[in-house]
Protein backbone atom coordinates (compact mmCIF):
# COMPACT_ATOMS: atom_id res chain seq x y z
CA UNK A 1 0.00 0.00 0.00
CA UNK A 2 1.37 3.44 -0.95
CA UNK A 3 2.29 5.88 1.75
CA UNK A 4 3.60 9.41 2.06
CA UNK A 5 7.11 10.18 3.14
CA UNK A 6 6.39 13.70 4.42
CA UNK A 7 4.48 14.36 7.62
CA UNK A 8 0.70 14.55 7.09
CA UNK A 9 0.69 18.32 7.31
CA UNK A 10 3.55 20.67 6.60
CA UNK A 11 4.01 24.31 5.94
CA UNK A 12 5.89 26.16 3.23
CA UNK A 13 6.58 29.86 2.82
CA UNK A 14 6.29 31.57 -0.54
CA UNK A 15 7.43 35.05 -1.46
CA UNK A 16 4.91 37.19 -3.29
CA UNK A 17 5.79 37.46 -6.97
CA UNK A 18 8.10 34.46 -6.81
CA UNK A 19 7.56 30.73 -7.07
CA UNK A 20 7.26 27.97 -4.47
CA UNK A 21 7.34 24.18 -4.49
CA UNK A 22 4.30 22.58 -2.90
CA UNK A 23 5.78 19.19 -1.98
CA UNK A 24 3.92 15.90 -2.32
CA UNK A 25 5.62 12.57 -2.58
CA UNK A 26 4.11 9.11 -2.77
CA UNK A 27 6.24 6.22 -1.59
CA UNK A 28 5.53 3.43 -4.01
CA UNK A 29 7.73 1.05 -5.97
CA UNK A 30 6.23 2.31 -9.13
CA UNK A 31 3.31 4.57 -9.73
CA UNK A 32 1.20 2.98 -12.47
CA UNK A 33 0.49 4.84 -15.69
CA UNK A 34 -3.13 5.15 -14.85
CA UNK A 35 -3.26 7.52 -11.92
CA UNK A 36 -4.48 10.99 -11.18
CA UNK A 37 -3.18 13.81 -9.04
CA UNK A 38 -5.17 16.83 -8.01
CA UNK A 39 -4.12 19.87 -6.00
CA UNK A 40 -6.99 21.56 -4.23
CA UNK A 41 -7.05 24.95 -2.53
CA UNK A 42 -9.43 25.31 0.39
CA UNK A 43 -11.10 28.64 0.60
CA UNK A 44 -13.63 28.78 3.39
CA UNK A 45 -16.00 25.92 2.47
CA UNK A 46 -15.04 26.02 -1.21
CA UNK A 47 -12.61 23.72 -2.95
CA UNK A 48 -10.75 25.20 -5.87
CA UNK A 49 -8.83 22.99 -8.29
CA UNK A 50 -5.37 24.44 -8.47
CA UNK A 51 -4.24 21.84 -10.99
CA UNK A 52 -5.31 18.32 -11.89
CA UNK A 53 -3.47 15.77 -13.96
CA UNK A 54 -5.11 12.65 -15.31
CA UNK A 55 -2.65 9.94 -16.31
CA UNK A 56 -5.22 8.22 -18.51
CA UNK A 57 -6.00 11.18 -20.77
CA UNK A 58 -2.73 13.01 -20.02
CA UNK A 59 -4.76 16.17 -19.65
CA UNK A 60 -4.25 18.96 -17.17
CA UNK A 61 -6.97 21.17 -15.75
CA UNK A 62 -6.70 24.37 -13.73
CA UNK A 63 -8.89 26.94 -12.10
CA UNK A 64 -8.80 30.38 -13.70
CA UNK A 65 -7.10 31.76 -10.64
CA UNK A 66 -4.12 29.49 -11.15
CA UNK A 67 -4.09 29.58 -14.94
CA UNK A 68 -0.55 29.53 -16.26
CA UNK A 69 0.91 29.58 -12.77
CA UNK A 70 1.37 25.87 -12.02
CA UNK A 71 3.68 23.15 -13.19
CA UNK A 72 3.92 19.43 -12.44
CA UNK A 73 7.11 17.48 -12.81
CA UNK A 74 5.86 14.96 -15.36
CA UNK A 75 9.08 12.99 -15.64
CA UNK A 76 9.11 12.43 -11.88
CA UNK A 77 5.51 11.15 -11.63
CA UNK A 78 6.52 7.50 -11.88
CA UNK A 79 8.91 7.94 -8.97
CA UNK A 80 6.03 9.27 -6.88
CA UNK A 81 6.90 12.95 -7.10
CA UNK A 82 3.56 14.76 -7.28
CA UNK A 83 4.90 18.15 -6.20
CA UNK A 84 3.52 21.26 -7.78
CA UNK A 85 5.49 24.33 -8.69
CA UNK A 86 3.31 27.39 -8.05
CA UNK A 87 4.59 30.53 -9.77
CA UNK A 88 4.04 34.25 -9.31
CA UNK A 89 2.57 33.94 -5.82
CA UNK A 90 -0.16 36.38 -4.79
CA UNK A 91 -1.26 37.28 -1.30
CA UNK A 92 -4.57 35.50 -2.00
CA UNK A 93 -2.72 32.19 -2.47
CA UNK A 94 -2.19 32.00 1.27
CA UNK A 95 -3.99 29.05 2.83
CA UNK A 96 -4.22 25.28 2.85
CA UNK A 97 -3.77 22.97 -0.10
CA UNK A 98 -4.37 19.25 -0.48
CA UNK A 99 -2.55 16.96 -2.83
CA UNK A 100 -4.82 14.05 -3.73
CA UNK A 101 -3.28 11.08 -5.56
CA UNK A 102 -5.27 8.05 -6.68
CA UNK A 103 -4.31 4.81 -8.39
CA UNK A 104 -5.02 1.09 -8.01
CA UNK A 105 -8.35 1.96 -6.36
CA UNK A 106 -6.65 3.73 -3.48
CA UNK A 107 -6.47 7.40 -2.87
CA UNK A 108 -4.27 9.47 -0.61
CA UNK A 109 -4.33 13.03 0.49
CA UNK A 110 -1.75 15.29 1.98
CA UNK A 111 -2.23 18.73 3.43
CA UNK A 112 0.18 21.62 2.86
CA UNK A 113 -0.13 25.01 4.43
CA UNK A 114 1.16 27.84 2.25
CA UNK A 115 2.22 31.00 4.01
CA UNK A 116 3.00 34.01 1.90
CA UNK A 117 5.37 36.84 2.66
CA UNK A 118 6.92 39.86 1.02
CA UNK A 119 9.96 41.88 1.87
CA UNK A 120 9.00 45.41 1.08
CA UNK A 121 10.95 48.51 0.27
CA UNK A 122 13.66 50.22 2.25
CA UNK A 123 12.12 52.56 4.83
CA UNK A 124 12.36 56.29 4.21
CA UNK A 125 12.85 58.63 7.13
CA UNK A 126 11.26 62.08 7.16
CA UNK A 127 11.93 64.89 9.57
CA UNK A 128 9.73 67.78 10.40
CA UNK A 129 10.91 70.26 12.93
CA UNK A 130 8.64 72.10 15.28
CA UNK A 131 9.32 75.33 16.96
CA UNK A 132 10.29 74.48 20.56
CA UNK A 133 8.74 71.04 20.34
CA UNK A 134 11.60 69.01 18.97
CA UNK A 135 11.51 67.08 15.74
CA UNK A 136 8.84 64.78 14.40
CA UNK A 137 10.52 61.80 12.85
CA UNK A 138 8.48 59.55 10.65
CA UNK A 139 9.38 56.42 8.83
CA UNK A 140 7.56 55.04 5.85
CA UNK A 141 7.88 51.65 4.16
CA UNK A 142 5.67 49.88 1.67
CA UNK A 143 5.21 46.45 0.17
CA UNK A 144 5.45 44.21 3.22
CA UNK A 145 3.53 41.03 4.02
CA UNK A 146 2.35 39.96 6.52
CA UNK A 147 2.14 42.97 8.85
CA UNK A 148 5.73 43.89 9.64
CA UNK A 149 7.16 44.91 12.97
CA UNK A 150 8.56 48.41 13.24
CA UNK A 151 11.38 49.27 15.62
CA UNK A 152 13.08 52.60 16.29
CA UNK A 153 16.69 52.25 17.39
CA UNK A 154 19.36 54.57 18.74
CA UNK A 155 23.04 54.89 17.86
CA UNK A 156 23.88 51.86 19.99
CA UNK A 157 21.30 49.71 18.28
CA UNK A 158 19.03 49.75 21.34
CA UNK A 159 15.28 50.10 21.12
CA UNK A 160 14.38 53.75 21.68
CA UNK A 161 12.08 54.61 24.52
CA UNK A 162 10.29 57.51 22.85
CA UNK A 163 6.63 56.76 22.30
CA UNK A 164 5.81 56.03 18.70
CA UNK A 165 2.61 55.67 16.76
CA UNK A 166 2.27 53.29 13.88
CA UNK A 167 -0.31 52.90 11.19
CA UNK A 168 -0.58 50.11 8.67
CA UNK A 169 -2.65 50.28 5.53
CA UNK A 170 -3.37 47.61 2.95
CA UNK A 171 -2.16 48.48 -0.52
CA UNK A 172 -4.00 47.33 -3.67
CA UNK A 173 -2.03 44.09 -4.07
CA UNK A 174 -2.79 43.12 -0.46
CA UNK A 175 0.60 44.21 0.82
CA UNK A 176 1.08 46.43 3.85
CA UNK A 177 2.26 49.98 3.90
CA UNK A 178 3.46 51.28 7.24
CA UNK A 179 4.03 54.75 8.66
CA UNK A 180 5.44 55.24 12.10
CA UNK A 181 6.19 58.51 13.87
CA UNK A 182 7.74 59.71 17.08
CA UNK A 183 8.88 62.97 18.56
CA UNK A 184 12.51 63.59 19.40
CA UNK A 185 13.64 66.29 21.75
CA UNK A 186 17.00 68.00 21.42
CA UNK A 187 18.60 66.18 24.31
CA UNK A 188 18.00 62.70 22.96
CA UNK A 189 20.29 60.52 20.90
CA UNK A 190 20.24 62.08 17.44
CA UNK A 191 21.17 58.96 15.57
CA UNK A 192 17.90 57.43 14.56
CA UNK A 193 17.28 54.17 12.86
CA UNK A 194 14.02 52.76 11.58
CA UNK A 195 13.92 49.01 11.21
CA UNK A 196 11.17 47.05 9.52
CA UNK A 197 11.04 43.37 10.37
CA UNK A 198 9.33 40.53 8.56
CA UNK A 199 9.10 37.80 11.14
CA UNK A 200 8.02 35.17 8.68
CA UNK A 201 10.98 35.61 6.35
CA UNK A 202 13.35 36.57 9.18
CA UNK A 203 14.51 39.57 7.21
CA UNK A 204 14.79 43.21 8.04
CA UNK A 205 15.28 46.44 6.19
CA UNK A 206 16.69 49.45 7.93
CA UNK A 207 17.43 53.11 7.37
CA UNK A 208 19.54 55.24 9.66
CA UNK A 209 20.08 58.97 9.86
CA UNK A 210 22.05 61.33 12.04
CA UNK A 211 20.10 64.50 12.76
CA UNK A 212 22.29 67.52 13.17
CA UNK A 213 21.54 70.38 15.58
CA UNK A 214 20.70 72.76 12.78
CA UNK A 215 17.37 71.06 12.39
CA UNK A 216 16.22 72.56 15.67
CA UNK A 217 15.41 76.08 14.53
CA UNK A 218 14.71 78.00 17.72
CA UNK A 219 16.16 81.17 16.39
CA UNK A 220 13.62 82.30 13.93
CA UNK A 221 9.95 82.41 14.61
CA UNK A 222 8.66 82.07 11.11
CA UNK A 223 11.18 79.57 9.93
CA UNK A 224 9.93 76.04 9.84
CA UNK A 225 12.21 73.70 8.06
CA UNK A 226 10.88 70.66 6.41
CA UNK A 227 13.24 68.16 5.05
CA UNK A 228 13.09 64.85 3.46
CA UNK A 229 15.67 62.23 3.95
CA UNK A 230 15.76 59.64 1.30
CA UNK A 231 17.77 56.83 2.59
CA UNK A 232 19.32 55.59 -0.54
CA UNK A 233 21.86 52.96 0.10
CA UNK A 234 21.13 51.66 3.52
CA UNK A 235 19.46 48.34 3.28
CA UNK A 236 20.19 45.94 6.02
CA UNK A 237 19.06 42.44 5.43
CA UNK A 238 19.71 40.25 8.34
CA UNK A 239 18.63 36.80 9.16
CA UNK A 240 18.44 37.46 12.85
CA UNK A 241 15.08 36.71 14.33
CA UNK A 242 13.84 39.75 16.17
CA UNK A 243 11.61 39.16 19.09
CA UNK A 244 11.47 42.77 20.16
CA UNK A 245 8.14 44.34 20.58
CA UNK A 246 7.60 48.02 20.01
CA UNK A 247 5.27 50.12 22.03
CA UNK A 248 3.24 51.39 19.11
CA UNK A 249 0.28 49.05 19.38
CA UNK A 250 -1.01 50.72 22.50
CA UNK A 251 -1.53 54.03 20.81
CA UNK A 252 -2.75 52.84 17.45
CA UNK A 253 -5.98 54.51 16.45
CA UNK A 254 -5.42 57.73 18.32
CA UNK A 255 -3.81 59.50 15.41
CA UNK A 256 -5.58 57.70 12.63
CA UNK A 257 -6.99 60.62 10.71
CA UNK A 258 -3.89 62.73 10.90
CA UNK A 259 -1.63 59.89 9.89
CA UNK A 260 -3.73 59.20 6.86
CA UNK A 261 -3.18 62.69 5.58
CA UNK A 262 0.44 62.63 6.53
CA UNK A 263 1.19 59.40 4.80
CA UNK A 264 -0.07 60.75 1.53
CA UNK A 265 1.89 63.94 2.06
CA UNK A 266 5.13 62.22 2.99
CA UNK A 267 4.83 59.99 0.02
CA UNK A 268 4.28 62.99 -2.22
CA UNK A 269 7.18 64.80 -0.64
CA UNK A 270 9.61 61.98 -1.24
CA UNK A 271 9.31 62.87 -4.93
CA UNK A 272 10.74 66.34 -4.41
CA UNK A 273 12.54 67.81 -7.40
CA UNK A 274 14.34 71.13 -7.74
CA UNK A 275 12.45 73.56 -9.96
CA UNK A 276 13.80 76.71 -11.57
CA UNK A 277 11.62 79.06 -13.56
CA UNK A 278 12.31 80.83 -16.81
CA UNK A 279 12.84 84.52 -16.11
CA UNK A 280 10.76 85.55 -19.10
CA UNK A 281 7.15 86.08 -18.36
CA UNK A 282 4.43 84.17 -20.20
CA UNK A 283 0.76 84.95 -20.33
CA UNK A 284 -1.76 82.34 -19.32
CA UNK A 285 -5.44 82.69 -19.91
CA UNK A 286 -7.27 81.43 -16.89
CA UNK A 287 -10.94 80.68 -16.92
CA UNK A 288 -11.44 80.40 -13.25
CA UNK A 289 -13.67 82.27 -10.88
CA UNK A 290 -12.38 85.30 -9.16
CA UNK A 291 -9.00 85.85 -10.75
CA UNK A 292 -8.22 89.53 -10.50
CA UNK A 293 -7.61 91.08 -13.88
CA UNK A 294 -3.99 92.00 -13.66
CA UNK A 295 -3.81 93.77 -17.02
CA UNK A 296 -6.38 96.37 -16.13
CA UNK A 297 -5.09 96.52 -12.57
CA UNK A 298 -8.64 96.33 -11.35
CA UNK A 299 -8.86 95.34 -7.75
CA UNK A 300 -12.34 93.84 -7.89
CA UNK A 301 -12.77 90.19 -8.77
CA UNK A 302 -13.86 89.13 -12.19
CA UNK A 303 -17.16 87.32 -12.46
CA UNK A 304 -17.50 83.57 -12.33
CA UNK A 305 -15.80 81.76 -15.19
CA UNK A 306 -14.68 84.91 -16.86
CA UNK A 307 -11.38 84.40 -18.61
CA UNK A 308 -8.60 86.52 -17.22
CA UNK A 309 -5.03 86.72 -18.32
CA UNK A 310 -2.25 86.50 -15.82
CA UNK A 311 1.47 86.77 -16.33
CA UNK A 312 3.16 83.60 -15.17
CA UNK A 313 6.62 82.18 -14.82
CA UNK A 314 6.91 78.67 -16.21
CA UNK A 315 9.41 76.09 -15.01
CA UNK A 316 12.45 75.33 -17.13
CA UNK A 317 12.01 71.61 -16.62
CA UNK A 318 8.99 69.83 -17.98
CA UNK A 319 7.81 66.36 -17.02
CA UNK A 320 6.32 63.69 -19.24
CA UNK A 321 6.18 60.81 -16.75
CA UNK A 322 6.71 59.90 -13.12
CA UNK A 323 5.97 61.76 -9.89
CA UNK A 324 7.33 65.19 -9.08
CA UNK A 325 6.82 67.36 -6.07
CA UNK A 326 7.72 70.97 -5.33
CA UNK A 327 6.75 73.64 -2.84
CA UNK A 328 5.84 77.24 -3.43
CA UNK A 329 6.12 79.91 -0.75
CA UNK A 330 3.15 82.19 -1.11
CA UNK A 331 3.52 83.90 2.24
CA UNK A 332 0.50 85.83 3.43
CA UNK A 333 -0.34 87.11 -0.06
CA UNK A 334 -4.04 87.28 -0.80
CA UNK A 335 -3.79 86.83 -4.59
CA UNK A 336 -1.79 84.23 -6.40
CA UNK A 337 -2.05 81.44 -8.96
CA UNK A 338 0.11 78.36 -9.24
CA UNK A 339 -0.10 74.93 -10.76
CA UNK A 340 0.79 72.87 -13.78
CA UNK A 341 0.46 73.72 -17.45
CA UNK A 342 0.50 71.16 -20.26
CA UNK A 343 2.21 71.63 -23.57
CA UNK A 344 1.75 69.39 -26.55
CA UNK A 345 5.03 69.42 -28.39
CA UNK A 346 6.49 72.88 -28.56
CA UNK A 347 4.77 74.29 -31.62
CA UNK A 348 1.91 76.35 -30.24
CA UNK A 349 4.10 78.65 -28.21
CA UNK A 350 3.66 82.15 -26.94
CA UNK A 351 -0.08 82.14 -27.04
CA UNK A 352 -2.63 81.51 -24.40
CA UNK A 353 -3.64 78.04 -23.39
CA UNK A 354 -7.08 76.56 -23.74
CA UNK A 355 -8.90 75.74 -20.55
CA UNK A 356 -8.01 72.07 -20.70
CA UNK A 357 -4.37 72.73 -20.46
CA UNK A 358 -3.69 73.86 -16.94
CA UNK A 359 -4.45 72.71 -13.45
CA UNK A 360 -4.25 75.52 -11.00
CA UNK A 361 -4.94 76.55 -7.48
CA UNK A 362 -5.46 80.23 -6.97
CA UNK A 363 -6.19 82.63 -4.27
CA UNK A 364 -8.22 85.69 -4.92
CA UNK A 365 -8.82 88.22 -2.19
CA UNK A 366 -8.13 85.56 0.37
CA UNK A 367 -10.40 82.90 -1.09
CA UNK A 368 -8.96 79.75 -2.57
CA UNK A 369 -10.27 78.18 -5.76
CA UNK A 370 -9.25 75.24 -7.89
CA UNK A 371 -9.39 75.35 -11.66
CA UNK A 372 -11.44 72.17 -11.89
CA UNK A 373 -15.04 73.07 -11.41
CA UNK A 374 -15.90 75.98 -9.19
CA UNK A 375 -14.26 74.28 -6.33
CA UNK A 376 -13.94 76.61 -3.39
CA UNK A 377 -11.69 75.61 -0.54
CA UNK A 378 -12.39 76.76 2.98
CA UNK A 379 -10.38 79.78 3.88
CA UNK A 380 -10.19 79.78 7.62
CA UNK A 381 -6.56 78.82 7.66
CA UNK A 382 -3.43 80.48 6.47
CA UNK A 383 -1.65 79.22 3.41
CA UNK A 384 1.99 80.09 3.30
CA UNK A 385 3.54 77.11 1.57
CA UNK A 386 1.76 75.12 -1.09
CA UNK A 387 3.03 71.68 -2.07
CA UNK A 388 2.27 70.47 -5.57
CA UNK A 389 2.47 66.82 -6.56
CA UNK A 390 2.40 66.14 -10.28
CA UNK A 391 1.63 62.44 -10.44
CA UNK A 392 1.77 61.30 -14.05
CA UNK A 393 1.68 57.65 -13.03
CA UNK A 394 -1.80 58.03 -11.62
CA UNK A 395 -2.74 60.98 -13.81
CA UNK A 396 -3.43 63.64 -11.24
CA UNK A 397 -2.22 66.79 -9.55
CA UNK A 398 -2.50 67.12 -5.77
CA UNK A 399 -2.16 70.35 -3.87
CA UNK A 400 -1.12 70.33 -0.22
CA UNK A 401 -0.85 72.92 2.48
CA UNK A 402 2.70 71.98 3.37
CA UNK A 403 2.92 73.65 6.77
CA UNK A 404 -0.20 72.09 8.24
CA UNK A 405 0.24 68.89 6.20
CA UNK A 406 -3.18 68.91 4.66
CA UNK A 407 -4.41 67.81 1.30
CA UNK A 408 -6.22 70.76 -0.27
CA UNK A 409 -7.43 69.36 -3.56
CA UNK A 410 -6.74 66.55 -6.01
CA UNK A 411 -7.37 67.07 -9.69
CA UNK A 412 -7.48 64.43 -12.43
CA UNK A 413 -5.18 65.18 -15.37
CA UNK A 414 -7.17 63.70 -18.26
CA UNK A 415 -4.02 62.48 -19.96
CA UNK A 416 -4.18 62.66 -23.73
CA UNK A 417 -2.89 60.20 -26.24
CA UNK A 418 -0.01 62.25 -27.55
CA UNK A 419 3.34 61.01 -26.36
CA UNK A 420 4.83 64.50 -26.60
CA UNK A 421 2.76 65.89 -23.75
CA UNK A 422 4.90 67.67 -21.23
CA UNK A 423 3.78 69.26 -17.99
CA UNK A 424 5.46 72.36 -16.61
CA UNK A 425 5.15 73.91 -13.16
CA UNK A 426 4.12 77.54 -13.09
CA UNK A 427 3.71 80.37 -10.61
CA UNK A 428 2.27 83.80 -11.06
CA UNK A 429 4.43 86.81 -11.69
CA UNK A 430 3.53 89.97 -9.87
CA UNK A 431 4.73 93.21 -11.36
CA UNK A 432 6.91 95.04 -8.92
CA UNK A 433 5.48 93.30 -5.89
CA UNK A 434 5.90 89.90 -4.38
CA UNK A 435 6.48 86.93 -6.63
CA UNK A 436 6.02 83.54 -5.00
CA UNK A 437 9.15 81.53 -4.58
CA UNK A 438 9.62 77.90 -5.46
CA UNK A 439 11.65 76.68 -2.57
CA UNK A 440 13.86 73.69 -2.51
CA UNK A 441 12.95 70.72 -0.39
CA UNK A 442 16.29 69.82 1.07
CA UNK A 443 17.56 66.31 1.02
CA UNK A 444 20.29 65.79 3.60
CA UNK A 445 22.95 63.20 3.02
CA UNK A 446 22.15 59.97 4.86
CA UNK A 447 24.74 58.08 6.89
CA UNK A 448 26.93 55.89 4.78
CA UNK A 449 27.40 53.01 7.13
CA UNK A 450 25.51 51.39 9.93
C1 LIG B 1 10.17 16.52 -7.13
O1 LIG B 1 10.77 17.11 -8.28
C2 LIG B 1 11.21 18.41 -8.17
C3 LIG B 1 11.77 18.85 -9.52
O2 LIG B 1 12.68 17.95 -10.02
C4 LIG B 1 12.22 18.54 -7.04
O3 LIG B 1 12.57 19.89 -6.87
C5 LIG B 1 11.65 17.98 -5.76
O4 LIG B 1 12.58 18.03 -4.72
C6 LIG B 1 11.19 16.55 -5.99
N1 LIG B 1 10.71 15.91 -4.76
C7 LIG B 1 9.70 16.27 -3.96
C8 LIG B 1 9.41 15.43 -2.80
O5 LIG B 1 9.05 17.26 -4.17
PDB file of N, CA and C and ligand atoms in Angstrom, residues 5-6 21-25 73 75-76 80-84, ligand 1:
ATOM      1  N   UNK A   5       5.879  10.071   2.358  1.00  0.00           N
ATOM      2  CA  UNK A   5       7.110  10.178   3.136  1.00  0.00           C
ATOM      3  C   UNK A   5       7.109  11.408   4.036  1.00  0.00           C
ATOM      4  N   UNK A   6       6.400  12.470   3.616  1.00  0.00           N
ATOM      5  CA  UNK A   6       6.392  13.697   4.418  1.00  0.00           C
ATOM      6  C   UNK A   6       5.359  13.570   5.531  1.00  0.00           C
ATOM      7  N   UNK A  21       7.624  25.583  -4.229  1.00  0.00           N
ATOM      8  CA  UNK A  21       7.343  24.180  -4.488  1.00  0.00           C
ATOM      9  C   UNK A  21       6.401  23.670  -3.414  1.00  0.00           C
ATOM     10  N   UNK A  22       5.233  23.200  -3.838  1.00  0.00           N
ATOM     11  CA  UNK A  22       4.303  22.582  -2.899  1.00  0.00           C
ATOM     12  C   UNK A  22       4.620  21.089  -2.953  1.00  0.00           C
ATOM     13  N   UNK A  23       5.273  20.567  -1.893  1.00  0.00           N
ATOM     14  CA  UNK A  23       5.780  19.193  -1.984  1.00  0.00           C
ATOM     15  C   UNK A  23       4.711  18.133  -1.749  1.00  0.00           C
ATOM     16  N   UNK A  24       4.814  17.050  -2.495  1.00  0.00           N
ATOM     17  CA  UNK A  24       3.920  15.901  -2.323  1.00  0.00           C
ATOM     18  C   UNK A  24       4.631  14.702  -2.921  1.00  0.00           C
ATOM     19  N   UNK A  25       4.877  13.734  -2.094  1.00  0.00           N
ATOM     20  CA  UNK A  25       5.620  12.573  -2.578  1.00  0.00           C
ATOM     21  C   UNK A  25       4.953  11.273  -2.132  1.00  0.00           C
ATOM     22  N   UNK A  73       5.855  18.027 -12.302  1.00  0.00           N
ATOM     23  CA  UNK A  73       7.113  17.476 -12.808  1.00  0.00           C
ATOM     24  C   UNK A  73       6.803  16.128 -13.438  1.00  0.00           C
ATOM     25  N   UNK A  75       8.113  14.090 -15.555  1.00  0.00           N
ATOM     26  CA  UNK A  75       9.085  12.995 -15.641  1.00  0.00           C
ATOM     27  C   UNK A  75       9.330  12.342 -14.284  1.00  0.00           C
ATOM     28  N   UNK A  76       8.902  12.992 -13.224  1.00  0.00           N
ATOM     29  CA  UNK A  76       9.105  12.433 -11.880  1.00  0.00           C
ATOM     30  C   UNK A  76       7.858  11.752 -11.319  1.00  0.00           C
ATOM     31  N   UNK A  80       6.887   8.855  -7.987  1.00  0.00           N
ATOM     32  CA  UNK A  80       6.026   9.270  -6.877  1.00  0.00           C
ATOM     33  C   UNK A  80       6.102  10.751  -6.535  1.00  0.00           C
ATOM     34  N   UNK A  81       6.773  11.521  -7.375  1.00  0.00           N
ATOM     35  CA  UNK A  81       6.904  12.953  -7.102  1.00  0.00           C
ATOM     36  C   UNK A  81       5.705  13.711  -7.697  1.00  0.00           C
ATOM     37  N   UNK A  82       4.782  14.096  -6.837  1.00  0.00           N
ATOM     38  CA  UNK A  82       3.555  14.762  -7.280  1.00  0.00           C
ATOM     39  C   UNK A  82       3.572  16.256  -6.916  1.00  0.00           C
ATOM     40  N   UNK A  83       4.766  16.748  -6.623  1.00  0.00           N
ATOM     41  CA  UNK A  83       4.902  18.147  -6.204  1.00  0.00           C
ATOM     42  C   UNK A  83       4.425  19.106  -7.287  1.00  0.00           C
ATOM     43  N   UNK A  84       4.008  20.255  -6.846  1.00  0.00           N
ATOM     44  CA  UNK A  84       3.517  21.261  -7.780  1.00  0.00           C
ATOM     45  C   UNK A  84       4.338  22.540  -7.602  1.00  0.00           C
TER      46      UNK A  84
HETATM   47  C1  LIG B   1      10.174  16.523  -7.127  1.00  0.00           C
HETATM   48  O1  LIG B   1      10.766  17.106  -8.279  1.00  0.00           O
HETATM   49  C2  LIG B   1      11.208  18.409  -8.165  1.00  0.00           C
HETATM   50  C3  LIG B   1      11.770  18.847  -9.515  1.00  0.00           C
HETATM   51  O2  LIG B   1      12.680  17.948 -10.020  1.00  0.00           O
HETATM   52  C4  LIG B   1      12.220  18.540  -7.037  1.00  0.00           C
HETATM   53  O3  LIG B   1      12.574  19.892  -6.869  1.00  0.00           O
HETATM   54  C5  LIG B   1      11.646  17.982  -5.759  1.00  0.00           C
HETATM   55  O4  LIG B   1      12.583  18.034  -4.722  1.00  0.00           O
HETATM   56  C6  LIG B   1      11.195  16.553  -5.988  1.00  0.00           C
HETATM   57  N1  LIG B   1      10.711  15.906  -4.762  1.00  0.00           N
HETATM   58  C7  LIG B   1       9.702  16.271  -3.958  1.00  0.00           C
HETATM   59  C8  LIG B   1       9.408  15.433  -2.797  1.00  0.00           C
HETATM   60  O5  LIG B   1       9.052  17.264  -4.172  1.00  0.00           O
END
